mmCIF file of N, CA and C and ligand atoms in Angstrom:
data_model
loop_
_atom_site.group_PDB
_atom_site.id
_atom_site.type_symbol
_atom_site.label_atom_id
_atom_site.label_comp_id
_atom_site.label_asym_id
_atom_site.label_seq_id
_atom_site.Cartn_x
_atom_site.Cartn_y
_atom_site.Cartn_z
ATOM 1 N N MET A 539 14.613 13.330 -14.962
ATOM 2 C CA MET A 539 13.190 13.088 -15.231
ATOM 3 C C MET A 539 12.352 14.222 -14.633
ATOM 4 N N LYS A 540 11.634 14.930 -15.466
ATOM 5 C CA LYS A 540 10.814 16.049 -14.975
ATOM 6 C C LYS A 540 9.382 15.580 -14.708
ATOM 7 N N GLN A 541 8.877 15.911 -13.527
ATOM 8 C CA GLN A 541 7.511 15.538 -13.152
ATOM 9 C C GLN A 541 6.535 16.568 -13.724
ATOM 10 N N ILE A 542 5.499 16.069 -14.389
ATOM 11 C CA ILE A 542 4.595 16.941 -15.140
ATOM 12 C C ILE A 542 3.146 16.771 -14.689
ATOM 13 N N GLY A 543 2.450 17.897 -14.573
ATOM 14 C CA GLY A 543 1.001 17.874 -14.406
ATOM 15 C C GLY A 543 0.363 18.440 -15.664
ATOM 16 N N ILE A 544 -0.815 17.954 -15.997
ATOM 17 C CA ILE A 544 -1.528 18.460 -17.170
ATOM 18 C C ILE A 544 -2.885 18.997 -16.732
ATOM 19 N N ILE A 545 -3.252 20.144 -17.303
ATOM 20 C CA ILE A 545 -4.600 20.679 -17.115
ATOM 21 C C ILE A 545 -5.266 20.749 -18.477
ATOM 22 N N ARG A 546 -6.421 20.165 -18.563
ATOM 23 C CA ARG A 546 -7.173 20.125 -19.815
ATOM 24 C C ARG A 546 -8.473 20.896 -19.658
ATOM 25 N N CYS A 547 -9.208 21.088 -20.757
ATOM 26 C CA CYS A 547 -10.474 21.831 -20.745
ATOM 27 C C CYS A 547 -11.659 20.874 -20.705
ATOM 28 N N GLU A 548 -12.649 21.252 -19.935
ATOM 29 C CA GLU A 548 -13.855 20.419 -19.818
ATOM 30 C C GLU A 548 -14.579 20.215 -21.159
ATOM 31 N N LYS A 549 -14.344 21.144 -22.094
ATOM 32 C CA LYS A 549 -15.142 21.109 -23.320
ATOM 33 C C LYS A 549 -14.883 19.881 -24.181
ATOM 34 N N ASN A 550 -13.734 19.233 -23.984
ATOM 35 C CA ASN A 550 -13.554 18.001 -24.762
ATOM 36 C C ASN A 550 -13.188 16.803 -23.891
ATOM 37 N N GLU A 551 -13.513 16.889 -22.608
ATOM 38 C CA GLU A 551 -13.096 15.789 -21.720
ATOM 39 C C GLU A 551 -13.781 14.475 -22.060
ATOM 40 N N THR A 552 -14.943 14.549 -22.740
ATOM 41 C CA THR A 552 -15.598 13.294 -23.133
ATOM 42 C C THR A 552 -15.331 12.957 -24.601
ATOM 43 N N ARG A 553 -14.493 13.762 -25.254
ATOM 44 C CA ARG A 553 -14.208 13.501 -26.673
ATOM 45 C C ARG A 553 -12.762 13.109 -26.913
ATOM 46 N N CYS A 554 -11.848 13.568 -26.055
ATOM 47 C CA CYS A 554 -10.437 13.231 -26.270
ATOM 48 C C CYS A 554 -9.824 12.704 -24.987
ATOM 49 N N PRO A 555 -9.306 11.482 -25.025
ATOM 50 C CA PRO A 555 -8.666 10.911 -23.829
ATOM 51 C C PRO A 555 -7.177 11.260 -23.725
ATOM 52 N N LEU A 556 -6.804 12.435 -24.253
ATOM 53 C CA LEU A 556 -5.421 12.942 -24.135
ATOM 54 C C LEU A 556 -4.398 12.100 -24.898
ATOM 55 N N THR A 557 -4.846 11.366 -25.871
ATOM 56 C CA THR A 557 -3.950 10.423 -26.542
ATOM 57 C C THR A 557 -2.674 11.077 -27.068
ATOM 58 N N SER A 558 -2.824 12.148 -27.828
ATOM 59 C CA SER A 558 -1.618 12.786 -28.395
ATOM 60 C C SER A 558 -0.807 13.500 -27.325
ATOM 61 N N CYS A 559 -1.493 14.064 -26.335
ATOM 62 C CA CYS A 559 -0.759 14.694 -25.221
ATOM 63 C C CYS A 559 0.156 13.672 -24.546
ATOM 64 N N LEU A 560 -0.394 12.525 -24.235
ATOM 65 C CA LEU A 560 0.370 11.517 -23.495
ATOM 66 C C LEU A 560 1.492 10.943 -24.351
ATOM 67 N N LYS A 561 1.224 10.800 -25.640
ATOM 68 C CA LYS A 561 2.259 10.288 -26.546
ATOM 69 C C LYS A 561 3.421 11.277 -26.643
ATOM 70 N N ALA A 562 3.082 12.564 -26.783
ATOM 71 C CA ALA A 562 4.135 13.586 -26.874
ATOM 72 C C ALA A 562 4.958 13.627 -25.592
ATOM 73 N N LEU A 563 4.297 13.507 -24.456
ATOM 74 C CA LEU A 563 5.005 13.511 -23.166
ATOM 75 C C LEU A 563 5.944 12.309 -23.084
ATOM 76 N N ASP A 564 5.404 11.162 -23.442
ATOM 77 C CA ASP A 564 6.189 9.927 -23.359
ATOM 78 C C ASP A 564 7.407 9.970 -24.280
ATOM 79 N N GLN A 565 7.224 10.577 -25.446
ATOM 80 C CA GLN A 565 8.287 10.569 -26.454
ATOM 81 C C GLN A 565 9.157 11.833 -26.422
ATOM 82 N N GLY A 566 8.839 12.769 -25.513
ATOM 83 C CA GLY A 566 9.642 13.989 -25.425
ATOM 84 C C GLY A 566 9.564 14.829 -26.681
ATOM 85 N N ARG A 567 8.367 14.925 -27.236
ATOM 86 C CA ARG A 567 8.181 15.706 -28.459
ATOM 87 C C ARG A 567 7.244 16.890 -28.206
ATOM 88 N N GLU A 568 7.121 17.731 -29.231
ATOM 89 C CA GLU A 568 6.182 18.859 -29.211
ATOM 90 C C GLU A 568 6.393 19.743 -27.970
ATOM 91 N N GLY A 569 5.431 19.802 -27.067
ATOM 92 C CA GLY A 569 5.592 20.668 -25.899
ATOM 93 C C GLY A 569 6.488 20.118 -24.811
ATOM 94 N N PHE A 570 7.026 18.936 -25.037
ATOM 95 C CA PHE A 570 7.818 18.262 -23.986
ATOM 96 C C PHE A 570 9.257 17.997 -24.440
ATOM 97 N N GLN A 571 9.836 18.970 -25.116
ATOM 98 C CA GLN A 571 11.197 18.774 -25.615
ATOM 99 C C GLN A 571 12.255 19.253 -24.638
ATOM 100 N N ASP A 572 11.810 19.862 -23.531
ATOM 101 C CA ASP A 572 12.767 20.331 -22.535
ATOM 102 C C ASP A 572 13.113 19.173 -21.582
ATOM 103 N N GLY A 573 14.255 19.268 -20.971
ATOM 104 C CA GLY A 573 14.604 18.297 -19.927
ATOM 105 C C GLY A 573 14.971 16.927 -20.473
ATOM 106 N N ASP A 574 15.170 16.032 -19.547
ATOM 107 C CA ASP A 574 15.674 14.702 -19.881
ATOM 108 C C ASP A 574 14.627 13.665 -19.473
ATOM 109 N N GLY A 575 13.533 13.637 -20.192
ATOM 110 C CA GLY A 575 12.447 12.716 -19.889
ATOM 111 C C GLY A 575 11.396 13.359 -18.993
ATOM 112 N N HIS A 576 10.181 12.877 -19.127
ATOM 113 C CA HIS A 576 9.052 13.439 -18.377
ATOM 114 C C HIS A 576 8.217 12.311 -17.791
ATOM 115 N N GLU A 577 7.673 12.582 -16.619
ATOM 116 C CA GLU A 577 6.793 11.612 -15.979
ATOM 117 C C GLU A 577 5.529 12.335 -15.543
ATOM 118 N N LEU A 578 4.379 11.758 -15.878
ATOM 119 C CA LEU A 578 3.095 12.386 -15.555
ATOM 120 C C LEU A 578 2.720 12.094 -14.107
ATOM 121 N N VAL A 579 2.411 13.158 -13.364
ATOM 122 C CA VAL A 579 1.961 12.938 -11.981
ATOM 123 C C VAL A 579 0.439 13.044 -11.856
ATOM 124 N N GLY A 580 -0.217 13.683 -12.830
ATOM 125 C CA GLY A 580 -1.667 13.761 -12.747
ATOM 126 C C GLY A 580 -2.260 14.724 -13.758
ATOM 127 N N VAL A 581 -3.584 14.614 -13.918
ATOM 128 C CA VAL A 581 -4.316 15.432 -14.880
ATOM 129 C C VAL A 581 -5.544 16.009 -14.179
ATOM 130 N N PHE A 582 -5.786 17.287 -14.393
ATOM 131 C CA PHE A 582 -7.014 17.913 -13.916
ATOM 132 C C PHE A 582 -7.805 18.456 -15.105
ATOM 133 N N THR A 583 -9.119 18.520 -14.926
ATOM 134 C CA THR A 583 -9.989 19.151 -15.912
ATOM 135 C C THR A 583 -10.425 20.507 -15.379
ATOM 136 N N CYS A 584 -10.141 21.548 -16.135
ATOM 137 C CA CYS A 584 -10.548 22.903 -15.764
ATOM 138 C C CYS A 584 -11.977 23.145 -16.227
ATOM 139 N N ARG A 585 -12.802 23.654 -15.333
ATOM 140 C CA ARG A 585 -14.197 23.963 -15.688
ATOM 141 C C ARG A 585 -14.381 25.473 -15.699
ATOM 142 N N GLY A 586 -15.059 25.940 -16.736
ATOM 143 C CA GLY A 586 -15.258 27.372 -16.895
ATOM 144 C C GLY A 586 -15.922 27.984 -15.674
ATOM 145 N N PRO A 587 -15.569 29.202 -15.327
ATOM 146 C CA PRO A 587 -14.584 30.059 -16.002
ATOM 147 C C PRO A 587 -13.146 29.882 -15.518
ATOM 148 N N GLY A 588 -12.845 28.781 -14.896
ATOM 149 C CA GLY A 588 -11.455 28.528 -14.513
ATOM 150 C C GLY A 588 -11.115 28.928 -13.097
ATOM 151 N N ASP A 589 -12.130 29.129 -12.258
ATOM 152 C CA ASP A 589 -11.871 29.574 -10.878
ATOM 153 C C ASP A 589 -11.008 28.598 -10.089
ATOM 154 N N GLY A 590 -11.081 27.316 -10.422
ATOM 155 C CA GLY A 590 -10.366 26.320 -9.625
ATOM 156 C C GLY A 590 -8.935 26.076 -10.050
ATOM 157 N N VAL A 591 -8.473 26.799 -11.060
ATOM 158 C CA VAL A 591 -7.178 26.435 -11.643
ATOM 159 C C VAL A 591 -6.001 26.657 -10.672
ATOM 160 N N ALA A 592 -6.111 27.658 -9.825
ATOM 161 C CA ALA A 592 -5.018 27.912 -8.875
ATOM 162 C C ALA A 592 -4.899 26.741 -7.897
ATOM 163 N N ASP A 593 -6.042 26.273 -7.388
ATOM 164 C CA ASP A 593 -6.009 25.123 -6.473
ATOM 165 C C ASP A 593 -5.494 23.871 -7.185
ATOM 166 N N MET A 594 -5.929 23.678 -8.427
ATOM 167 C CA MET A 594 -5.446 22.513 -9.185
ATOM 168 C C MET A 594 -3.928 22.548 -9.321
ATOM 169 N N ALA A 595 -3.408 23.722 -9.610
ATOM 170 C CA ALA A 595 -1.953 23.859 -9.778
ATOM 171 C C ALA A 595 -1.233 23.553 -8.467
ATOM 172 N N ARG A 596 -1.769 24.055 -7.358
ATOM 173 C CA ARG A 596 -1.135 23.776 -6.054
ATOM 174 C C ARG A 596 -1.163 22.282 -5.746
ATOM 175 N N ILE A 597 -2.277 21.634 -6.061
ATOM 176 C CA ILE A 597 -2.379 20.196 -5.788
ATOM 177 C C ILE A 597 -1.410 19.414 -6.666
ATOM 178 N N LEU A 598 -1.344 19.768 -7.942
ATOM 179 C CA LEU A 598 -0.399 19.066 -8.829
ATOM 180 C C LEU A 598 1.030 19.221 -8.307
ATOM 181 N N LYS A 599 1.346 20.426 -7.836
ATOM 182 C CA LYS A 599 2.689 20.628 -7.259
ATOM 183 C C LYS A 599 2.872 19.732 -6.036
ATOM 184 N N SER A 600 1.846 19.654 -5.193
ATOM 185 C CA SER A 600 1.966 18.824 -3.981
ATOM 186 C C SER A 600 2.138 17.344 -4.323
ATOM 187 N N LYS A 601 1.703 16.964 -5.527
ATOM 188 C CA LYS A 601 1.865 15.569 -5.980
ATOM 189 C C LYS A 601 3.207 15.361 -6.676
ATOM 190 N N GLY A 602 3.980 16.424 -6.737
ATOM 191 C CA GLY A 602 5.330 16.287 -7.276
ATOM 192 C C GLY A 602 5.586 17.011 -8.585
ATOM 193 N N ALA A 603 4.569 17.641 -9.152
ATOM 194 C CA ALA A 603 4.781 18.298 -10.448
ATOM 195 C C ALA A 603 5.790 19.441 -10.320
ATOM 196 N N ALA A 604 6.743 19.465 -11.242
ATOM 197 C CA ALA A 604 7.701 20.560 -11.314
ATOM 198 C C ALA A 604 7.299 21.536 -12.411
ATOM 199 N N GLN A 605 6.344 21.121 -13.224
ATOM 200 C CA GLN A 605 5.884 21.944 -14.346
ATOM 201 C C GLN A 605 4.480 21.484 -14.735
ATOM 202 N N ILE A 606 3.665 22.455 -15.139
ATOM 203 C CA ILE A 606 2.294 22.130 -15.550
ATOM 204 C C ILE A 606 2.108 22.547 -17.007
ATOM 205 N N HIS A 607 1.484 21.674 -17.778
ATOM 206 C CA HIS A 607 1.197 21.986 -19.181
ATOM 207 C C HIS A 607 -0.304 22.096 -19.394
ATOM 208 N N PHE A 608 -0.701 23.118 -20.131
ATOM 209 C CA PHE A 608 -2.092 23.286 -20.546
ATOM 210 C C PHE A 608 -2.216 22.759 -21.979
ATOM 211 N N CYS A 609 -3.255 21.976 -22.210
ATOM 212 C CA CYS A 609 -3.382 21.286 -23.502
ATOM 213 C C CYS A 609 -3.471 22.256 -24.682
ATOM 214 N N THR A 610 -2.873 21.865 -25.764
ATOM 215 C CA THR A 610 -2.831 22.691 -26.975
ATOM 216 C C THR A 610 -4.224 23.077 -27.463
ATOM 217 N N CYS A 611 -5.198 22.168 -27.318
ATOM 218 C CA CYS A 611 -6.544 22.464 -27.829
ATOM 219 C C CYS A 611 -7.216 23.593 -27.055
ATOM 220 N N MET A 612 -6.630 24.013 -25.937
ATOM 221 C CA MET A 612 -7.207 25.137 -25.198
ATOM 222 C C MET A 612 -6.960 26.463 -25.909
ATOM 223 N N PHE A 613 -5.868 26.565 -26.680
ATOM 224 C CA PHE A 613 -5.538 27.859 -27.299
ATOM 225 C C PHE A 613 -5.337 27.752 -28.811
ATOM 226 N N ALA A 614 -5.590 26.584 -29.367
ATOM 227 C CA ALA A 614 -5.411 26.401 -30.816
ATOM 228 C C ALA A 614 -6.542 25.518 -31.342
ATOM 229 N N HIS A 615 -6.743 25.567 -32.628
ATOM 230 C CA HIS A 615 -7.794 24.739 -33.231
ATOM 231 C C HIS A 615 -7.225 24.038 -34.462
ATOM 232 N N LYS A 616 -7.949 23.019 -34.882
ATOM 233 C CA LYS A 616 -7.500 22.234 -36.023
ATOM 234 C C LYS A 616 -8.251 22.698 -37.271
ATOM 235 N N ASP A 617 -7.521 23.018 -38.319
ATOM 236 C CA ASP A 617 -8.207 23.267 -39.590
ATOM 237 C C ASP A 617 -7.691 22.267 -40.619
ATOM 238 N N LYS A 618 -8.009 22.483 -41.870
ATOM 239 C CA LYS A 618 -7.716 21.448 -42.859
ATOM 240 C C LYS A 618 -6.221 21.203 -43.047
ATOM 241 N N ASP A 619 -5.394 22.196 -42.702
ATOM 242 C CA ASP A 619 -3.946 22.027 -42.877
ATOM 243 C C ASP A 619 -3.218 21.697 -41.571
ATOM 244 N N GLY A 620 -3.970 21.476 -40.524
ATOM 245 C CA GLY A 620 -3.329 21.154 -39.250
ATOM 246 C C GLY A 620 -3.746 22.122 -38.157
ATOM 247 N N TRP A 621 -2.977 22.154 -37.083
ATOM 248 C CA TRP A 621 -3.341 22.971 -35.928
ATOM 249 C C TRP A 621 -2.836 24.399 -36.102
ATOM 250 N N VAL A 622 -3.725 25.348 -35.725
ATOM 251 C CA VAL A 622 -3.460 26.769 -35.910
ATOM 252 C C VAL A 622 -3.707 27.477 -34.574
ATOM 253 N N GLU A 623 -2.824 28.423 -34.242
ATOM 254 C CA GLU A 623 -2.981 29.151 -32.990
ATOM 255 C C GLU A 623 -4.259 30.000 -33.016
ATOM 256 N N GLY A 624 -4.942 30.088 -31.884
ATOM 257 C CA GLY A 624 -6.170 30.889 -31.770
ATOM 258 C C GLY A 624 -7.421 30.036 -31.876
ATOM 259 N N ASP A 625 -8.539 30.620 -31.394
ATOM 260 C CA ASP A 625 -9.839 29.928 -31.462
ATOM 261 C C ASP A 625 -9.807 28.539 -30.824
ATOM 262 N N GLY A 626 -9.110 28.419 -29.718
ATOM 263 C CA GLY A 626 -9.114 27.161 -28.984
ATOM 264 C C GLY A 626 -10.353 27.046 -28.108
ATOM 265 N N LEU A 627 -10.359 26.043 -27.272
ATOM 266 C CA LEU A 627 -11.529 25.784 -26.426
ATOM 267 C C LEU A 627 -11.668 26.810 -25.301
ATOM 268 N N CYS A 628 -10.578 27.458 -24.945
ATOM 269 C CA CYS A 628 -10.613 28.381 -23.805
ATOM 270 C C CYS A 628 -10.097 29.766 -24.206
ATOM 271 N N PRO A 629 -10.938 30.799 -24.101
ATOM 272 C CA PRO A 629 -10.480 32.143 -24.465
ATOM 273 C C PRO A 629 -9.504 32.719 -23.444
ATOM 274 N N ASP A 630 -9.409 32.083 -22.276
ATOM 275 C CA ASP A 630 -8.573 32.616 -21.195
ATOM 276 C C ASP A 630 -7.374 31.730 -20.868
ATOM 277 N N ALA A 631 -6.952 30.904 -21.792
ATOM 278 C CA ALA A 631 -5.890 29.940 -21.492
ATOM 279 C C ALA A 631 -4.628 30.626 -20.965
ATOM 280 N N ALA A 632 -4.234 31.726 -21.577
ATOM 281 C CA ALA A 632 -3.000 32.404 -21.142
ATOM 282 C C ALA A 632 -3.166 32.966 -19.725
ATOM 283 N N ARG A 633 -4.306 33.571 -19.461
ATOM 284 C CA ARG A 633 -4.541 34.109 -18.113
ATOM 285 C C ARG A 633 -4.527 32.983 -17.075
ATOM 286 N N LEU A 634 -5.176 31.872 -17.409
ATOM 287 C CA LEU A 634 -5.224 30.749 -16.466
ATOM 288 C C LEU A 634 -3.830 30.177 -16.213
ATOM 289 N N ALA A 635 -3.037 30.080 -17.255
ATOM 290 C CA ALA A 635 -1.670 29.565 -17.080
ATOM 291 C C ALA A 635 -0.861 30.507 -16.185
ATOM 292 N N GLY A 636 -1.050 31.807 -16.370
ATOM 293 C CA GLY A 636 -0.363 32.779 -15.510
ATOM 294 C C GLY A 636 -0.831 32.657 -14.067
ATOM 295 N N ASP A 637 -2.146 32.537 -13.875
ATOM 296 C CA ASP A 637 -2.696 32.382 -12.515
ATOM 297 C C ASP A 637 -2.133 31.124 -11.851
ATOM 298 N N ALA A 638 -2.098 30.027 -12.625
ATOM 299 C CA ALA A 638 -1.620 28.751 -12.085
ATOM 300 C C ALA A 638 -0.148 28.852 -11.693
ATOM 301 N N ALA A 639 0.643 29.493 -12.532
ATOM 302 C CA ALA A 639 2.077 29.629 -12.244
ATOM 303 C C ALA A 639 2.306 30.447 -10.975
ATOM 304 N N ARG A 640 1.572 31.538 -10.835
ATOM 305 C CA ARG A 640 1.734 32.370 -9.634
ATOM 306 C C ARG A 640 1.276 31.612 -8.389
ATOM 307 N N ALA A 641 0.163 30.864 -8.518
ATOM 308 C CA ALA A 641 -0.390 30.163 -7.357
ATOM 309 C C ALA A 641 0.528 29.049 -6.879
ATOM 310 N N ALA A 642 1.087 28.313 -7.817
ATOM 311 C CA ALA A 642 1.878 27.133 -7.442
ATOM 312 C C ALA A 642 3.373 27.420 -7.357
ATOM 313 N N GLY A 643 3.802 28.503 -7.992
ATOM 314 C CA GLY A 643 5.226 28.824 -7.968
ATOM 315 C C GLY A 643 6.063 27.889 -8.827
ATOM 316 N N ILE A 644 5.449 27.302 -9.847
ATOM 317 C CA ILE A 644 6.184 26.469 -10.796
ATOM 318 C C ILE A 644 5.813 26.919 -12.217
ATOM 319 N N PRO A 645 6.663 26.649 -13.202
ATOM 320 C CA PRO A 645 6.354 27.086 -14.565
ATOM 321 C C PRO A 645 5.093 26.405 -15.100
ATOM 322 N N CYS A 646 4.309 27.171 -15.818
ATOM 323 C CA CYS A 646 3.128 26.640 -16.500
ATOM 324 C C CYS A 646 3.270 26.934 -17.977
ATOM 325 N N VAL A 647 3.106 25.907 -18.780
ATOM 326 C CA VAL A 647 3.409 25.969 -20.207
ATOM 327 C C VAL A 647 2.130 25.824 -21.007
ATOM 328 N N LEU A 648 1.966 26.678 -22.004
ATOM 329 C CA LEU A 648 0.837 26.520 -22.933
ATOM 330 C C LEU A 648 1.297 25.616 -24.063
ATOM 331 N N GLY A 649 0.856 24.370 -24.045
ATOM 332 C CA GLY A 649 1.192 23.465 -25.136
ATOM 333 C C GLY A 649 1.550 22.076 -24.656
ATOM 334 N N THR A 650 1.052 21.097 -25.397
ATOM 335 C CA THR A 650 1.334 19.689 -25.110
ATOM 336 C C THR A 650 1.692 18.987 -26.428
ATOM 337 N N ALA A 651 0.653 18.610 -27.162
ATOM 338 C CA ALA A 651 0.855 17.877 -28.421
ATOM 339 C C ALA A 651 0.551 18.770 -29.629
ATOM 340 N N HIS A 652 0.783 18.219 -30.812
ATOM 341 C CA HIS A 652 0.465 18.883 -32.099
ATOM 342 C C HIS A 652 0.474 20.409 -31.990
ATOM 343 N N LEU A 653 1.659 20.961 -31.720
ATOM 344 C CA LEU A 653 1.789 22.419 -31.620
ATOM 345 C C LEU A 653 1.572 23.053 -32.992
ATOM 346 N N PRO A 654 0.927 24.215 -33.029
ATOM 347 C CA PRO A 654 0.763 24.904 -34.313
ATOM 348 C C PRO A 654 2.118 25.197 -34.949
ATOM 349 N N LYS A 655 2.149 25.225 -36.260
ATOM 350 C CA LYS A 655 3.398 25.462 -36.981
ATOM 351 C C LYS A 655 4.005 26.796 -36.544
ATOM 352 N N GLY A 656 5.278 26.764 -36.178
ATOM 353 C CA GLY A 656 5.978 27.989 -35.798
ATOM 354 C C GLY A 656 5.742 28.431 -34.364
ATOM 355 N N TYR A 657 4.877 27.727 -33.665
ATOM 356 C CA TYR A 657 4.563 28.127 -32.286
ATOM 357 C C TYR A 657 5.654 27.631 -31.339
ATOM 358 N N ARG A 658 6.136 28.542 -30.508
ATOM 359 C CA ARG A 658 7.072 28.151 -29.447
ATOM 360 C C ARG A 658 6.322 28.271 -28.135
ATOM 361 N N PRO A 659 6.286 27.209 -27.343
ATOM 362 C CA PRO A 659 5.445 27.204 -26.145
ATOM 363 C C PRO A 659 5.674 28.412 -25.234
ATOM 364 N N ASP A 660 4.572 29.085 -24.889
ATOM 365 C CA ASP A 660 4.606 30.169 -23.910
ATOM 366 C C ASP A 660 4.789 29.563 -22.530
ATOM 367 N N ILE A 661 5.756 30.085 -21.799
ATOM 368 C CA ILE A 661 6.014 29.587 -20.448
ATOM 369 C C ILE A 661 5.739 30.712 -19.450
ATOM 370 N N PHE A 662 4.838 30.448 -18.523
ATOM 371 C CA PHE A 662 4.484 31.432 -17.493
ATOM 372 C C PHE A 662 5.189 31.043 -16.197
ATOM 373 N N THR A 663 5.764 32.043 -15.528
ATOM 374 C CA THR A 663 6.474 31.750 -14.269
ATOM 375 C C THR A 663 5.958 32.658 -13.176
HETATM 376 S S1 SF4 B 1658 -4.178 18.725 -27.042
HETATM 377 FE FE1 SF4 B 1658 -4.928 17.184 -28.483
HETATM 378 S S2 SF4 B 1658 -4.605 15.222 -27.476
HETATM 379 FE FE2 SF4 B 1658 -4.440 16.811 -25.913
HETATM 380 S S3 SF4 B 1658 -6.509 16.975 -25.028
HETATM 381 FE FE3 SF4 B 1658 -6.373 18.487 -26.680
HETATM 382 S S4 SF4 B 1658 -7.159 17.477 -28.536
HETATM 383 FE FE4 SF4 B 1658 -6.691 15.882 -26.998
#
């Protein structure tokens, strides 16, 4: 069972209660196909410009997270045919994931639910 932390973007914190993220985690689908089951240890909301992300990552690790996932909507958007990479809520999602991985010393993954077609989750270490 892999312990997971999630970091989401403030831009939709009042519009999406992480429903698909949590379902994918629970069912081991989409961004959570690695390992043998996943358990959520906590969720943080990143506020622009992302200065707090390193501390959030360290705290999630201290709560037991072995891996942190950044929500798909941070780096992808939905169009009429589904989710497409680019034009997400955060222009710096990759940089933030790299910062978080270095700060906490655990892998940080770009992707949770409804991954864009052909997208393989970027993993920062
Ligand atoms: S990835 Fe999807 S389910 Fe998760 S927070 Fe973003 S819009 Fe909501």
